[in-house]
Coordinates of C-alpha atoms and ligand atoms in Angstrom, one line a residue:
M1 CA 171.8 98.8 108.8
F2 CA 168.2 97.7 108.3
R3 CA 167.0 100.8 109.9
R4 CA 169.3 103.0 106.8
M5 CA 167.1 101.2 104.3
L6 CA 163.5 102.1 105.6
P7 CA 162.1 105.1 103.5
A8 CA 162.2 108.4 105.3
A9 CA 158.1 108.6 105.7
G10 CA 158.2 105.0 106.8
L11 CA 161.3 106.0 109.6
L12 CA 159.2 109.1 110.4
A13 CA 156.0 106.8 111.3
A14 CA 158.0 103.9 113.0
L15 CA 159.3 106.9 115.7
A16 CA 156.1 107.8 115.9
A17 CA 154.5 104.7 116.5
P18 CA 156.3 101.4 116.1
A19 CA 155.0 99.3 113.3
G20 CA 151.8 97.9 114.3
A21 CA 151.4 99.6 117.7
Q22 CA 148.1 99.4 119.1
T23 CA 147.0 100.3 122.7
Q24 CA 145.0 98.1 124.3
L25 CA 142.4 98.7 126.6
T26 CA 140.4 96.6 128.4
I27 CA 136.4 96.7 129.4
Q28 CA 135.1 94.4 132.0
H29 CA 131.3 94.1 132.8
P30 CA 129.2 91.3 134.7
L31 CA 126.6 89.4 132.6
P32 CA 126.9 88.1 129.1
L33 CA 128.2 90.1 126.0
N34 CA 124.7 89.5 124.7
S35 CA 123.3 91.8 127.5
H36 CA 122.7 95.6 127.7
Y37 CA 126.6 95.9 129.4
G38 CA 127.5 94.2 126.0
A39 CA 125.8 96.0 124.1
G40 CA 127.5 99.2 125.4
A41 CA 130.7 98.0 125.5
S42 CA 130.6 97.0 122.0
A43 CA 129.3 100.5 120.6
L44 CA 131.9 102.0 122.5
K45 CA 134.5 99.4 121.1
E46 CA 133.5 99.9 117.4
A47 CA 133.2 103.8 117.9
F48 CA 136.5 104.3 119.5
E49 CA 138.4 101.8 117.3
R50 CA 136.9 103.0 114.2
A51 CA 137.8 107.0 115.5
S52 CA 141.1 105.8 116.5
S53 CA 142.1 104.3 113.3
N54 CA 142.6 101.2 114.9
R55 CA 145.2 102.7 116.8
F56 CA 143.6 101.5 119.8
R57 CA 142.2 98.0 120.4
V58 CA 139.4 97.5 122.7
N59 CA 139.1 94.2 125.0
I60 CA 135.9 93.3 126.1
Q61 CA 135.9 90.6 129.2
R62 CA 133.5 89.3 131.2
N63 CA 134.0 90.1 135.2
D64 CA 130.9 89.1 137.5
N65 CA 132.7 90.7 140.4
E66 CA 131.8 94.6 140.2
R67 CA 134.2 95.1 143.2
E68 CA 137.0 93.5 142.1
A69 CA 136.8 95.1 139.1
I70 CA 136.7 98.2 140.3
E71 CA 140.0 97.6 142.2
S72 CA 141.4 96.5 139.1
V73 CA 140.6 99.9 137.6
Q74 CA 141.9 101.9 140.4
I75 CA 145.4 99.7 140.4
G76 CA 145.5 100.0 136.5
T77 CA 146.0 96.2 135.7
I78 CA 142.6 97.0 133.4
E79 CA 141.6 100.6 131.8
C80 CA 137.8 100.5 132.1
S81 CA 134.7 99.0 134.0
I82 CA 131.4 99.0 133.8
T83 CA 129.4 98.7 136.9
S84 CA 126.1 99.2 138.6
T85 CA 126.8 101.7 141.7
G86 CA 125.8 98.4 144.0
P87 CA 129.9 98.4 145.2
V88 CA 130.6 102.0 144.1
G89 CA 129.1 103.9 147.3
N90 CA 132.1 102.1 149.0
F91 CA 134.3 103.9 146.8
V92 CA 132.5 107.0 146.3
P93 CA 130.1 107.8 149.1
E94 CA 128.9 110.3 147.3
T95 CA 127.1 108.2 144.7
R96 CA 125.0 106.6 147.5
V97 CA 122.1 108.9 147.1
L98 CA 121.2 107.4 143.8
D99 CA 120.6 104.1 145.5
V100 CA 117.8 105.6 147.8
P101 CA 114.6 103.5 147.0
F102 CA 111.7 105.3 145.1
L103 CA 113.9 107.9 144.5
F104 CA 113.2 108.5 140.9
R105 CA 109.9 108.3 139.3
D106 CA 110.4 106.9 136.0
T107 CA 113.4 106.0 133.4
A108 CA 113.2 109.6 131.8
H109 CA 113.6 111.5 135.7
A110 CA 116.7 109.1 136.1
R111 CA 118.6 109.8 132.8
G112 CA 117.8 113.2 133.2
V113 CA 119.3 113.7 136.6
L114 CA 122.1 111.7 135.6
D115 CA 122.9 113.2 132.0
T116 CA 122.6 116.9 133.2
E117 CA 124.7 118.8 136.0
I118 CA 123.5 116.7 139.2
G119 CA 125.1 113.3 137.7
Q120 CA 128.2 115.5 135.7
G121 CA 128.6 116.8 139.5
L122 CA 129.1 113.0 140.5
L123 CA 131.1 112.0 137.9
G124 CA 133.6 114.4 139.0
R125 CA 133.5 112.8 142.5
F126 CA 135.5 109.6 141.2
Q127 CA 138.8 111.5 140.6
P128 CA 139.7 112.0 144.5
R129 CA 139.1 108.4 145.0
G130 CA 142.0 107.3 142.1
L131 CA 138.9 106.6 139.2
A132 CA 137.6 108.4 136.8
G133 CA 133.5 108.3 136.2
V134 CA 133.2 108.8 132.6
V135 CA 129.8 108.5 131.4
W136 CA 126.8 106.8 133.4
M137 CA 124.8 103.8 131.8
E138 CA 122.0 102.3 132.9
N139 CA 121.1 98.9 134.7
G140 CA 117.2 99.4 134.9
F141 CA 114.4 99.3 137.6
R142 CA 115.2 96.7 140.0
H143 CA 112.3 93.8 141.0
L144 CA 112.2 91.2 143.4
T145 CA 112.5 87.3 143.0
N146 CA 112.4 84.5 145.0
S147 CA 112.0 81.1 145.1
R148 CA 109.5 80.5 148.1
R149 CA 105.7 82.7 147.5
E150 CA 104.2 84.9 145.1
V151 CA 105.2 88.2 146.8
N152 CA 102.4 90.8 147.0
M153 CA 102.9 92.9 149.6
P154 CA 105.6 93.7 151.9
A155 CA 104.7 91.6 154.6
D156 CA 105.3 89.0 152.0
V157 CA 108.8 89.5 152.3
R158 CA 109.3 89.7 155.8
G159 CA 111.9 86.4 157.2
M160 CA 113.1 86.1 153.6
K161 CA 116.5 85.8 153.0
V162 CA 117.5 87.9 150.5
R163 CA 120.9 88.5 148.3
T164 CA 121.5 92.3 147.9
M165 CA 124.6 94.1 146.8
E166 CA 127.0 95.3 148.7
N167 CA 125.4 98.4 149.3
Q168 CA 124.2 100.1 152.8
V169 CA 121.5 101.8 151.2
H170 CA 120.3 98.8 149.9
M171 CA 120.9 96.4 153.0
R172 CA 119.5 99.2 155.4
A173 CA 116.1 98.9 152.6
F174 CA 115.6 95.2 153.1
T175 CA 115.8 95.3 156.8
A176 CA 113.3 98.1 157.1
L177 CA 110.8 95.6 154.9
G178 CA 111.6 92.7 157.7
A179 CA 114.0 90.2 155.0
L180 CA 117.2 89.1 156.1
P181 CA 119.7 90.9 153.4
T182 CA 122.4 89.1 152.2
P183 CA 125.0 91.1 150.9
M184 CA 127.3 89.4 148.1
A185 CA 129.1 89.6 145.0
F186 CA 127.3 89.5 141.6
S187 CA 129.5 86.1 141.0
E188 CA 128.0 84.4 143.8
L189 CA 124.3 84.9 143.3
V190 CA 123.8 81.8 141.0
P191 CA 125.7 79.5 143.2
A192 CA 123.8 81.1 146.4
L193 CA 120.5 80.6 144.8
Q194 CA 121.1 77.0 143.8
Q195 CA 122.2 76.3 147.4
G196 CA 119.3 77.8 148.8
T197 CA 121.8 80.0 150.8
V198 CA 119.1 82.9 149.6
D199 CA 115.6 82.7 149.1
G200 CA 115.4 85.6 146.6
Q201 CA 117.4 88.4 144.8
E202 CA 116.6 91.5 143.4
N203 CA 117.8 92.8 139.7
P204 CA 116.7 94.7 136.7
I205 CA 114.5 92.7 134.0
P206 CA 117.4 92.5 131.7
V207 CA 119.4 91.1 134.3
I208 CA 117.4 88.6 135.0
V209 CA 116.8 87.6 131.5
A210 CA 120.7 87.7 130.5
N211 CA 121.4 85.6 133.4
N212 CA 118.8 83.1 133.2
L213 CA 118.2 83.6 136.8
N214 CA 114.4 82.1 135.9
Q215 CA 116.2 78.7 136.2
V216 CA 116.8 79.4 139.6
Q217 CA 114.2 81.5 140.8
R218 CA 110.1 81.1 140.4
F219 CA 108.7 84.1 141.3
L220 CA 108.9 87.6 140.2
T221 CA 107.1 90.8 141.5
L222 CA 107.8 94.1 139.8
T223 CA 108.6 95.9 142.5
G224 CA 110.7 98.7 140.4
H225 CA 111.7 99.6 144.5
V226 CA 115.2 101.3 143.4
Y227 CA 116.4 102.4 140.0
S228 CA 120.1 100.5 139.5
P229 CA 122.2 103.0 137.6
A230 CA 125.6 101.8 135.9
I231 CA 128.5 103.9 135.1
L232 CA 132.0 103.4 132.8
I233 CA 134.7 103.9 135.0
C234 CA 138.2 104.2 134.0
N235 CA 142.1 104.4 135.1
P236 CA 142.5 108.4 135.5
A237 CA 146.4 107.5 134.4
F238 CA 145.4 105.6 131.6
L239 CA 143.0 108.7 130.2
A240 CA 145.8 110.9 131.0
R241 CA 148.3 109.4 128.6
M242 CA 146.2 109.6 125.5
S243 CA 146.6 112.7 123.5
A244 CA 143.3 115.5 123.9
A245 CA 142.0 114.3 120.8
D246 CA 141.9 111.0 121.4
R247 CA 140.4 111.5 125.1
A248 CA 137.4 113.6 123.1
A249 CA 137.5 110.8 120.7
F250 CA 136.7 108.3 123.6
T251 CA 134.3 110.4 125.5
E252 CA 132.4 110.5 122.3
A253 CA 132.7 106.6 122.0
A254 CA 131.6 106.2 125.4
R255 CA 128.3 108.3 125.0
A256 CA 127.8 106.1 122.3
G257 CA 127.9 103.2 124.4
A258 CA 125.6 104.4 126.9
A259 CA 123.0 105.4 124.1
A260 CA 123.1 101.7 123.1
N261 CA 123.5 100.5 126.7
R262 CA 120.0 102.3 127.5
A263 CA 118.0 101.6 124.1
R264 CA 118.7 97.9 124.9
V265 CA 117.4 98.4 128.6
T266 CA 114.3 100.2 127.2
A267 CA 114.0 97.2 124.8
E268 CA 114.3 94.6 127.1
E269 CA 112.2 96.5 129.9
Q270 CA 109.2 95.7 127.2
S271 CA 110.0 92.6 125.8
G272 CA 111.6 90.7 129.1
V273 CA 108.1 90.0 131.6
E274 CA 106.8 88.2 128.5
E275 CA 110.1 86.3 128.1
L276 CA 110.6 85.3 131.5
R277 CA 106.9 84.2 131.9
R278 CA 107.5 81.8 128.7
R279 CA 110.3 80.6 130.5
G280 CA 108.2 79.2 133.4
M281 CA 108.4 82.4 135.9
T282 CA 105.0 83.6 138.0
V283 CA 104.9 87.2 137.7
V284 CA 103.1 89.6 139.9
T285 CA 102.7 92.7 137.9
Q286 CA 100.3 94.6 139.7
V287 CA 102.2 95.8 143.1
D288 CA 101.2 98.2 145.2
N289 CA 104.1 100.3 145.3
A290 CA 102.7 102.8 147.6
A291 CA 102.7 99.9 150.3
F292 CA 106.1 99.0 149.9
Q293 CA 107.0 102.9 150.0
A294 CA 104.9 103.0 153.0
A295 CA 107.1 100.0 154.8
L296 CA 110.0 101.4 154.1
A297 CA 109.0 105.1 155.4
P298 CA 110.3 104.8 158.9
S299 CA 113.4 104.1 157.8
A300 CA 113.8 106.3 155.0
Q301 CA 115.4 108.9 157.6
Q302 CA 117.7 106.6 158.8
I303 CA 118.5 105.9 155.3
E304 CA 118.7 109.6 154.4
Q305 CA 120.6 110.8 157.6
Q306 CA 123.8 109.7 156.4
L307 CA 123.4 111.2 152.5
D308 CA 123.9 114.7 151.0
A309 CA 119.6 116.0 151.8
A310 CA 120.1 118.8 150.0
L311 CA 121.2 117.1 147.1
L312 CA 118.6 114.3 147.6
R313 CA 115.8 117.1 147.3
R314 CA 117.3 118.7 144.3
I315 CA 117.2 115.1 142.9
R316 CA 113.4 114.6 144.1
E317 CA 112.2 118.0 142.3
W318 CA 114.2 117.7 139.3
R319 CA 112.1 118.4 136.2
Q320 CA 112.5 118.3 132.5
Ligands
LIG1 O1 125.4 95.0 137.4 O2 125.2 92.7 141.5 C1 124.3 92.9 141.1 O3 123.1 92.8 141.1 C2 124.4 94.0 139.4 O4 122.9 94.4 139.2 C3 124.7 93.1 138.7 O5 125.8 92.7 138.5 C4 124.4 94.1 137.5

């Protein structure tokens, strides 16, 4: 009865998309909304909702356990996640090449590699693992913080309990420096620092700022020991259900998200050190990077023998 009363055009529209139907898309990421990940997720949301005339609704949620979020994307209980590569190597081992200390000379080198065929090739390695690698985002260069002492030289790290990500490459590097690496999820980091389970941790400036790690760490040393990529991953079945046009719009929105995320990292890497000083941290800015690199050299071979040597060489030799 009621259906017959609908005008024909309205009925067609109702059949194509039940009234008010909206596809929900959840993106989880660690860190507060007001962070470089939040900036990326928000820009994506805005671009994709606009491009799809609100047929898609993007929900942004915080989840500080990156491994858990990746598993949820695999299972499909959430659609997408922005994560550092920390736990990603346990799912897609090929990405571990990116976690090698002192691999990238600077931000331009890292972004260049990720945006051209090497990075695009690595995105393709997610599919066989039940994940879709959509776009590379960024976390920034990682620096060491601790609550014990001013770290100037590699020897100062000896015996220090340092939280690392759940990442074999990072753990090996900190073992080589003589630290006691303690891998744990990001969600466990602040309690572990508060309780003194670990003395230190390492993260990029934007993470230290967004997560107020200055409240639990006194000393910051600008080691820049490794570039920390981030990635937007999505559930492959979810992407496959989209029309080709929607998928193209989503990819474009994801690129806008990556641009916003990187712009924010650049800004915070510039302003963040001053901000952390203002919040009371003691910052060591003059760091002998060569000394840290030399301390890691004997272990580099051990770290790299399990990685794709040819790919590592291509990354090192990459020039714009
Ligand atoms: O992705 O686990 C970490 O230290 C990461 O850098 C952080 O969650 C941001």
